[in-house]
Amino acid sequence: MACGGWLPGRHQRAHVAPREPGDATGGADGARGPGPSRRHPRIPREAPASRPGGSLHRPREASHGLVARLARSHFGKENQPITPRPRSVTDLGVTRYNRLTVANCVRILRAPTAFGEFVKNPLALHTWTLDTTPLGSVLDIVKTTGWQGIELRRLDFKRAADAGQPAEAVLDLVKRSALGVSCVGVELGWLWAEGAERARLLAAFDESCRWAKSLGCGTVMSPVDRGEGTVARAADSVKEVGEIAGRHGVRLALEFNSQCAQINTLRSVREVLARATHPRVGLLLDTYHLQRSGATPRDLEEVSPAEIAYVQYSDVPKSGLVAGQALDRLPPGQGSVPFAAWFSAFAGKGYTGYCSYEAPNPAAWARDPATVSREALAATRSAAGGSGA
């Protein structure tokens, strides 16, 4: 059945205007007289709601299979965030449409308030979120709780090396998990470093890019330096690491840090990138640092889509913030970040890459990691569903 049409069901009668006594279809005694057949003619594809008597027919129920096909066509076979069931969509967070009619299926999939553009993005979990859990266990948890990818830190490789395991063992472990790798972190400090320390950090940067390429990952990330320096020197460093990233076919996502001394706002990191103008380096947008730096979703209006390389997210506590501290991150919906507006802004820029949940917090580390992972994913989907993105 085409989505734009409908046919009367066996128990669905067309509206029939009341007969006047003595009319052509019946006499005063109610007996049938000559007149047109009571068999209803073919119903047009669209029934105007303004026709006398209201809607001619109750819309037909859509089958589970049709809903599933519509969902697959909208989200893609690899990313189906819903499990449709007949006659109710309350489990989808959509209360506006309470019947799975064909027309409502289309409305649900078109309505931005239903799922939003954000849920088209694959979702990854950052290993810092489960920092006290061994990497092998983290990979199992991420996979079984429903995330689509993992973000790795350079620290994950360092811990393996400290335990006598080479980087290749970490790479093999991640590959066996069959999870997508959203990003690989590099060692920070290269922005204003000099001499032997700079050479060491650039070699480490090259190594992280090589690991990312081996894992089929196109993005590496680095925070800015915590200290201070000239914008010109920072821009030169960005160009240099951009060349390294380019040799490996990856792109660097550079993250400003709201709690560092100098490059602590969206404007300040964009200034550095604008001076560097390297195609292999872009912005890392993290909702935590955006919120703590005072940025608003409207600030993205002047950011071009090509500037955005990667997105991380977590919520900011509504109170008790401590300057210089950032280990208080929360799942979406528990703090002050306006996720509805931010998700909408990211979608409006056409960002289709991974969104990575990075939420280091000692309170979360003390809990069951599988529960933390599961609750975070549910909170993410809830925030996306109500985002209007």
Short mmCIF file of C-alpha atoms in Angstrom, two decimals:
data_model
loop_
_atom_site.label_atom_id
_atom_site.label_comp_id
_atom_site.label_asym_id
_atom_site.label_seq_id
_atom_site.Cartn_x
_atom_site.Cartn_y
_atom_site.Cartn_z
CA MET A 1 0.00 0.00 0.00
CA ALA A 2 1.39 3.38 -0.90
CA CYS A 3 1.99 5.73 1.98
CA GLY A 4 -0.06 8.45 0.36
CA GLY A 5 -3.27 6.44 -0.09
CA TRP A 6 -5.77 4.40 1.87
CA LEU A 7 -8.67 2.03 1.28
CA PRO A 8 -11.72 1.26 3.41
CA GLY A 9 -11.47 -1.77 5.61
CA ARG A 10 -14.09 -4.47 5.95
CA HIS A 11 -15.57 -2.78 9.02
CA GLN A 12 -15.00 0.78 7.88
CA ARG A 13 -18.20 2.37 6.49
CA ALA A 14 -18.21 5.50 4.43
CA HIS A 15 -20.11 8.45 5.76
CA VAL A 16 -23.68 8.36 4.45
CA ALA A 17 -25.78 11.49 4.79
CA PRO A 18 -29.13 10.93 6.59
CA ARG A 19 -32.05 10.30 4.24
CA GLU A 20 -35.06 12.54 4.23
CA PRO A 21 -38.50 10.90 4.27
CA GLY A 22 -39.72 10.30 0.75
CA ASP A 23 -36.37 10.82 -0.91
CA ALA A 24 -35.17 8.75 -3.83
CA THR A 25 -33.53 6.14 -1.66
CA GLY A 26 -36.41 5.41 0.67
CA GLY A 27 -40.06 6.24 1.40
CA ALA A 28 -41.68 7.61 4.49
CA ASP A 29 -42.04 4.10 5.84
CA GLY A 30 -38.34 3.50 5.54
CA ALA A 31 -38.65 1.03 2.68
CA ARG A 32 -35.90 1.10 0.13
CA GLY A 33 -36.75 2.69 -3.10
CA PRO A 34 -34.93 2.97 -6.37
CA GLY A 35 -31.67 4.78 -6.17
CA PRO A 36 -27.95 4.39 -6.47
CA SER A 37 -26.26 1.24 -5.26
CA ARG A 38 -25.34 1.22 -1.58
CA ARG A 39 -22.00 -0.21 -2.62
CA HIS A 40 -19.53 2.60 -2.09
CA PRO A 41 -17.64 3.71 -5.21
CA ARG A 42 -13.86 3.65 -5.37
CA ILE A 43 -12.40 5.85 -2.65
CA PRO A 44 -10.08 8.64 -3.77
CA ARG A 45 -6.48 8.56 -2.54
CA GLU A 46 -6.95 11.55 -0.26
CA ALA A 47 -10.08 12.13 1.81
CA PRO A 48 -10.52 15.78 2.78
CA ALA A 49 -11.03 16.16 6.51
CA SER A 50 -13.40 19.05 5.81
CA ARG A 51 -15.96 16.80 4.09
CA PRO A 52 -19.31 16.64 5.96
CA GLY A 53 -19.17 14.10 8.70
CA GLY A 54 -15.44 14.51 9.25
CA SER A 55 -12.90 11.93 8.12
CA LEU A 56 -14.53 9.25 5.98
CA HIS A 57 -12.57 6.40 7.42
CA ARG A 58 -10.38 5.55 10.33
CA PRO A 59 -6.85 5.35 8.90
CA ARG A 60 -5.48 1.91 8.47
CA GLU A 61 -3.02 0.55 10.96
CA ALA A 62 0.53 0.24 9.65
CA SER A 63 2.19 -3.11 10.02
CA HIS A 64 5.31 -3.71 12.07
CA GLY A 65 7.13 -4.56 8.85
CA LEU A 66 6.23 -1.27 7.21
CA VAL A 67 7.39 0.72 10.21
CA ALA A 68 10.66 -1.19 10.24
CA ARG A 69 11.17 -0.54 6.52
CA LEU A 70 10.47 3.14 7.00
CA ALA A 71 12.91 3.28 9.90
CA ARG A 72 15.60 1.47 7.93
CA SER A 73 15.18 3.81 4.98
CA HIS A 74 15.49 6.79 7.31
CA PHE A 75 18.35 5.71 9.54
CA GLY A 76 20.22 3.15 7.46
CA LYS A 77 20.50 -0.57 8.10
CA GLU A 78 23.59 -0.16 10.20
CA ASN A 79 22.09 2.35 12.62
CA GLN A 80 18.56 1.59 13.81
CA PRO A 81 18.03 3.30 17.13
CA ILE A 82 14.44 2.09 17.51
CA THR A 83 12.58 -1.19 17.65
CA PRO A 84 9.12 -0.46 16.26
CA ARG A 85 6.13 -2.20 17.71
CA PRO A 86 2.53 -1.99 16.47
CA ARG A 87 -0.09 0.40 17.81
CA SER A 88 2.16 2.43 20.13
CA VAL A 89 5.08 4.75 19.75
CA THR A 90 5.36 5.82 23.36
CA ASP A 91 8.55 3.79 23.66
CA LEU A 92 10.08 6.04 21.01
CA GLY A 93 9.61 9.12 23.12
CA VAL A 94 6.93 10.39 20.74
CA THR A 95 3.69 11.20 22.48
CA ARG A 96 2.27 13.38 19.76
CA TYR A 97 1.30 10.43 17.58
CA ASN A 98 -0.32 7.60 19.49
CA ARG A 99 -1.21 5.29 16.62
CA LEU A 100 1.11 3.77 14.05
CA THR A 101 -0.95 4.68 11.02
CA VAL A 102 0.85 4.94 7.71
CA ALA A 103 0.51 8.70 7.74
CA ASN A 104 1.84 8.95 11.27
CA CYS A 105 4.81 6.75 10.39
CA VAL A 106 5.78 9.31 7.79
CA ARG A 107 5.15 12.19 10.19
CA ILE A 108 7.27 10.55 12.90
CA LEU A 109 10.20 10.01 10.58
CA ARG A 110 9.95 13.54 9.23
CA ALA A 111 9.37 15.33 12.51
CA PRO A 112 12.61 16.71 13.97
CA THR A 113 11.23 16.37 17.49
CA ALA A 114 10.84 12.64 17.06
CA PHE A 115 14.43 11.51 16.63
CA GLY A 116 16.42 14.47 15.39
CA GLU A 117 19.28 14.49 12.99
CA PHE A 118 21.75 13.76 15.79
CA VAL A 119 20.88 10.09 16.08
CA LYS A 120 22.14 9.55 12.56
CA ASN A 121 25.63 10.01 13.98
CA PRO A 122 27.38 6.88 15.22
CA LEU A 123 27.97 7.02 18.97
CA ALA A 124 31.28 6.15 20.60
CA LEU A 125 32.43 5.82 24.19
CA HIS A 126 35.71 7.40 25.27
CA THR A 127 37.89 5.07 27.34
CA TRP A 128 38.45 7.86 29.90
CA THR A 129 34.78 7.46 30.82
CA LEU A 130 35.61 4.00 32.23
CA ASP A 131 39.17 4.85 33.23
CA THR A 132 39.59 2.29 36.01
CA THR A 133 38.36 -0.62 33.88
CA PRO A 134 40.91 -2.64 31.84
CA LEU A 135 40.78 -1.97 28.11
CA GLY A 136 39.71 -5.51 27.21
CA SER A 137 36.73 -5.25 29.55
CA VAL A 138 35.90 -1.78 28.26
CA LEU A 139 35.73 -3.09 24.71
CA ASP A 140 33.37 -5.89 25.77
CA ILE A 141 31.15 -3.47 27.71
CA VAL A 142 31.02 -0.94 24.90
CA LYS A 143 29.95 -3.61 22.45
CA THR A 144 27.37 -5.36 24.64
CA THR A 145 25.75 -2.12 25.84
CA GLY A 146 25.12 -0.88 22.33
CA TRP A 147 27.73 1.72 21.42
CA GLN A 148 28.99 1.70 17.86
CA GLY A 149 32.54 2.83 18.44
CA ILE A 150 35.36 3.38 20.88
CA GLU A 151 37.67 6.37 21.33
CA LEU A 152 41.19 5.44 22.39
CA ARG A 153 43.73 7.48 24.34
CA ARG A 154 47.47 7.35 24.01
CA LEU A 155 47.36 6.40 27.68
CA ASP A 156 45.69 3.11 26.72
CA PHE A 157 48.80 2.19 24.74
CA LYS A 158 51.14 3.44 27.49
CA ARG A 159 49.45 1.31 30.13
CA ALA A 160 49.85 -1.72 27.89
CA ALA A 161 53.53 -0.89 27.37
CA ASP A 162 54.02 -0.54 31.13
CA ALA A 163 52.55 -4.04 31.48
CA GLY A 164 54.99 -5.41 28.91
CA GLN A 165 52.61 -5.45 25.95
CA PRO A 166 53.58 -3.86 22.63
CA ALA A 167 51.30 -1.47 20.76
CA GLU A 168 50.52 -4.24 18.27
CA ALA A 169 48.84 -6.21 21.06
CA VAL A 170 46.52 -3.28 21.74
CA LEU A 171 45.77 -2.90 18.04
CA ASP A 172 44.94 -6.61 17.74
CA LEU A 173 42.70 -6.45 20.82
CA VAL A 174 40.74 -3.52 19.40
CA LYS A 175 40.45 -5.10 15.96
CA ARG A 176 39.10 -8.34 17.43
CA SER A 177 36.34 -6.38 19.15
CA ALA A 178 34.97 -5.41 15.71
CA LEU A 179 34.08 -1.98 17.10
CA GLY A 180 34.59 1.12 15.04
CA VAL A 181 37.36 3.38 16.28
CA SER A 182 36.14 6.96 16.32
CA CYS A 183 39.42 8.63 17.26
CA VAL A 184 42.90 8.03 18.65
CA GLY A 185 44.44 10.51 21.06
CA VAL A 186 47.94 11.94 20.75
CA GLU A 187 50.23 13.20 23.50
CA LEU A 188 49.60 16.85 24.29
CA GLY A 189 52.27 19.50 24.74
CA TRP A 190 53.51 19.89 21.16
CA LEU A 191 51.92 23.29 20.52
CA TRP A 192 54.68 25.39 22.12
CA ALA A 193 57.33 22.77 22.89
CA GLU A 194 60.92 23.30 21.75
CA GLY A 195 64.11 21.32 21.30
CA ALA A 196 64.38 17.66 22.24
CA GLU A 197 60.97 17.64 23.92
CA ARG A 198 59.35 18.91 20.75
CA ALA A 199 61.08 16.21 18.69
CA ARG A 200 59.86 13.54 21.09
CA LEU A 201 56.28 14.82 21.00
CA LEU A 202 56.22 15.01 17.20
CA ALA A 203 57.49 11.41 17.02
CA ALA A 204 54.70 10.40 19.40
CA PHE A 205 52.22 12.29 17.23
CA ASP A 206 53.42 10.36 14.17
CA GLU A 207 53.06 7.09 16.07
CA SER A 208 49.46 7.85 17.09
CA CYS A 209 48.60 8.67 13.48
CA ARG A 210 50.06 5.33 12.42
CA TRP A 211 47.96 3.52 15.02
CA ALA A 212 44.83 5.30 13.85
CA LYS A 213 45.47 4.34 10.25
CA SER A 214 46.06 0.73 11.25
CA LEU A 215 42.64 0.69 12.95
CA GLY A 216 40.86 2.22 9.98
CA CYS A 217 40.29 5.43 11.91
CA GLY A 218 40.47 8.77 10.11
CA THR A 219 40.75 11.07 13.14
CA VAL A 220 43.33 11.79 15.80
CA MET A 221 42.74 14.33 18.54
CA SER A 222 44.79 16.57 20.75
CA PRO A 223 43.93 19.13 23.39
CA VAL A 224 45.75 22.43 23.22
CA ASP A 225 48.63 23.09 25.61
CA ARG A 226 47.69 24.14 29.13
CA GLY A 227 50.16 27.01 29.23
CA GLU A 228 50.65 30.15 27.18
CA GLY A 229 52.53 31.15 24.04
CA THR A 230 52.21 33.14 20.86
CA VAL A 231 49.45 32.51 18.36
CA ALA A 232 52.00 32.60 15.55
CA ARG A 233 54.04 29.78 17.08
CA ALA A 234 50.91 27.76 17.74
CA ALA A 235 49.84 28.17 14.11
CA ASP A 236 53.24 27.02 12.87
CA SER A 237 52.98 23.94 15.07
CA VAL A 238 49.51 23.18 13.73
CA LYS A 239 50.87 23.31 10.19
CA GLU A 240 53.67 20.94 11.13
CA VAL A 241 51.45 18.32 12.74
CA GLY A 242 48.96 18.75 9.91
CA GLU A 243 51.65 17.58 7.52
CA ILE A 244 52.32 14.55 9.71
CA ALA A 245 48.61 13.70 9.83
CA GLY A 246 48.37 14.10 6.07
CA ARG A 247 51.14 11.59 5.46
CA HIS A 248 49.03 8.99 7.26
CA GLY A 249 45.74 10.02 5.67
CA VAL A 250 44.15 11.15 8.94
CA ARG A 251 42.92 14.49 10.27
CA LEU A 252 43.71 16.16 13.57
CA ALA A 253 40.82 17.43 15.68
CA LEU A 254 42.20 20.20 17.92
CA GLU A 255 40.32 20.76 21.18
CA PHE A 256 40.31 23.96 23.19
CA ASN A 257 40.27 23.47 26.95
CA SER A 258 37.99 25.75 28.95
CA GLN A 259 40.21 25.31 32.02
CA CYS A 260 43.60 26.09 30.50
CA ALA A 261 45.40 29.44 30.55
CA GLN A 262 45.15 30.74 26.98
CA ILE A 263 43.37 28.75 24.28
CA ASN A 264 40.24 28.26 26.36
CA THR A 265 37.42 29.39 24.05
CA LEU A 266 36.02 28.53 20.65
CA ARG A 267 37.12 31.92 19.35
CA SER A 268 40.73 31.49 20.51
CA VAL A 269 41.21 28.05 18.95
CA ARG A 270 39.60 29.22 15.70
CA GLU A 271 42.10 32.07 15.60
CA VAL A 272 44.97 29.58 15.66
CA LEU A 273 43.40 27.36 13.01
CA ALA A 274 42.60 30.34 10.79
CA ARG A 275 46.27 31.35 10.80
CA ALA A 276 47.41 27.79 10.11
CA THR A 277 44.81 27.08 7.39
CA HIS A 278 45.75 23.42 7.10
CA PRO A 279 43.16 21.05 5.58
CA ARG A 280 44.28 18.18 7.80
CA VAL A 281 43.44 20.05 11.01
CA GLY A 282 39.97 21.01 12.25
CA LEU A 283 37.95 21.76 15.35
CA LEU A 284 37.07 19.35 18.10
CA LEU A 285 33.82 20.55 19.65
CA ASP A 286 33.19 19.27 23.17
CA THR A 287 29.90 20.27 24.81
CA TYR A 288 31.56 20.27 28.25
CA HIS A 289 34.19 22.85 27.30
CA LEU A 290 31.75 24.79 25.15
CA GLN A 291 29.40 25.16 28.11
CA ARG A 292 32.08 25.99 30.67
CA SER A 293 33.63 28.60 28.39
CA GLY A 294 30.30 30.39 28.01
CA ALA A 295 29.70 29.42 24.38
CA THR A 296 26.18 29.08 23.03
CA PRO A 297 24.87 27.11 20.05
CA ARG A 298 24.46 30.37 18.17
CA ASP A 299 28.25 30.73 18.22
CA LEU A 300 28.37 27.92 15.65
CA GLU A 301 26.58 30.08 13.11
CA GLU A 302 29.88 31.58 12.01
CA VAL A 303 31.68 28.20 11.94
CA SER A 304 31.83 26.58 8.52
CA PRO A 305 31.00 22.87 8.25
CA ALA A 306 34.49 22.14 6.93
CA GLU A 307 36.03 23.40 10.18
CA ILE A 308 34.38 20.70 12.32
CA ALA A 309 36.49 17.55 12.59
CA TYR A 310 35.03 15.76 15.63
CA VAL A 311 32.46 16.02 18.43
CA GLN A 312 32.68 14.95 22.07
CA TYR A 313 29.96 15.44 24.62
CA SER A 314 29.06 15.28 28.30
CA ASP A 315 27.07 17.42 30.71
CA VAL A 316 28.28 20.10 33.12
CA PRO A 317 27.11 20.12 36.77
CA LYS A 318 24.70 22.92 37.60
CA SER A 319 26.68 23.85 40.70
CA GLY A 320 29.91 23.14 42.55
CA LEU A 321 32.25 23.86 39.63
CA VAL A 322 35.91 24.29 40.53
CA ALA A 323 38.22 26.36 38.32
CA GLY A 324 40.86 24.20 36.67
CA GLN A 325 39.00 20.96 37.41
CA ALA A 326 37.15 18.93 34.77
CA LEU A 327 36.60 15.48 36.31
CA ASP A 328 32.98 16.22 37.17
CA ARG A 329 31.36 15.37 33.85
CA LEU A 330 27.87 13.90 33.72
CA PRO A 331 25.55 12.05 31.32
CA PRO A 332 23.31 14.24 29.14
CA GLY A 333 20.31 15.60 30.99
CA GLN A 334 21.89 15.69 34.46
CA GLY A 335 23.49 19.12 34.18
CA SER A 336 23.24 22.49 32.50
CA VAL A 337 24.19 21.81 28.87
CA PRO A 338 21.32 22.59 26.44
CA PHE A 339 21.77 19.42 24.41
CA ALA A 340 18.68 20.04 22.30
CA ALA A 341 20.20 23.22 20.92
CA TRP A 342 23.74 21.86 20.57
CA PHE A 343 22.66 18.69 18.78
CA SER A 344 20.56 20.80 16.46
CA ALA A 345 23.51 23.08 15.77
CA PHE A 346 25.83 20.16 14.97
CA ALA A 347 23.24 18.66 12.63
CA GLY A 348 22.68 22.03 11.01
CA LYS A 349 26.36 22.11 10.09
CA GLY A 350 26.02 18.76 8.37
CA TYR A 351 28.28 16.93 10.81
CA THR A 352 27.89 13.17 10.23
CA GLY A 353 30.89 11.77 12.09
CA TYR A 354 31.11 10.08 15.45
CA CYS A 355 29.90 11.75 18.63
CA SER A 356 32.01 10.48 21.51
CA TYR A 357 30.87 10.38 25.13
CA GLU A 358 33.81 11.57 27.21
CA ALA A 359 32.80 11.83 30.86
CA PRO A 360 35.63 11.22 33.34
CA ASN A 361 34.25 11.29 36.86
CA PRO A 362 35.51 9.45 39.97
CA ALA A 363 31.91 8.87 41.04
CA ALA A 364 31.28 6.97 37.81
CA TRP A 365 34.55 5.05 38.11
CA ALA A 366 33.40 3.72 41.49
CA ARG A 367 30.24 2.21 39.97
CA ASP A 368 29.67 -0.87 37.83
CA PRO A 369 31.13 0.07 34.42
CA ALA A 370 28.48 -1.76 32.43
CA THR A 371 25.75 0.15 34.24
CA VAL A 372 27.56 3.44 33.64
CA SER A 373 27.89 2.64 29.95
CA ARG A 374 24.28 1.53 29.56
CA GLU A 375 22.86 4.53 31.41
CA ALA A 376 25.00 6.96 29.41
CA LEU A 377 23.79 5.57 26.10
CA ALA A 378 20.16 5.74 27.25
CA ALA A 379 20.68 9.33 28.39
CA THR A 380 22.24 10.19 25.04
CA ARG A 381 19.33 8.77 23.09
CA SER A 382 16.87 10.53 25.36
CA ALA A 383 18.62 13.86 24.90
CA ALA A 384 18.77 13.35 21.14
CA GLY A 385 15.13 12.32 20.94
CA GLY A 386 13.95 15.44 22.66
CA SER A 387 16.44 17.74 21.04
CA GLY A 388 14.57 18.97 18.05
CA ALA A 389 17.84 18.46 16.23
#
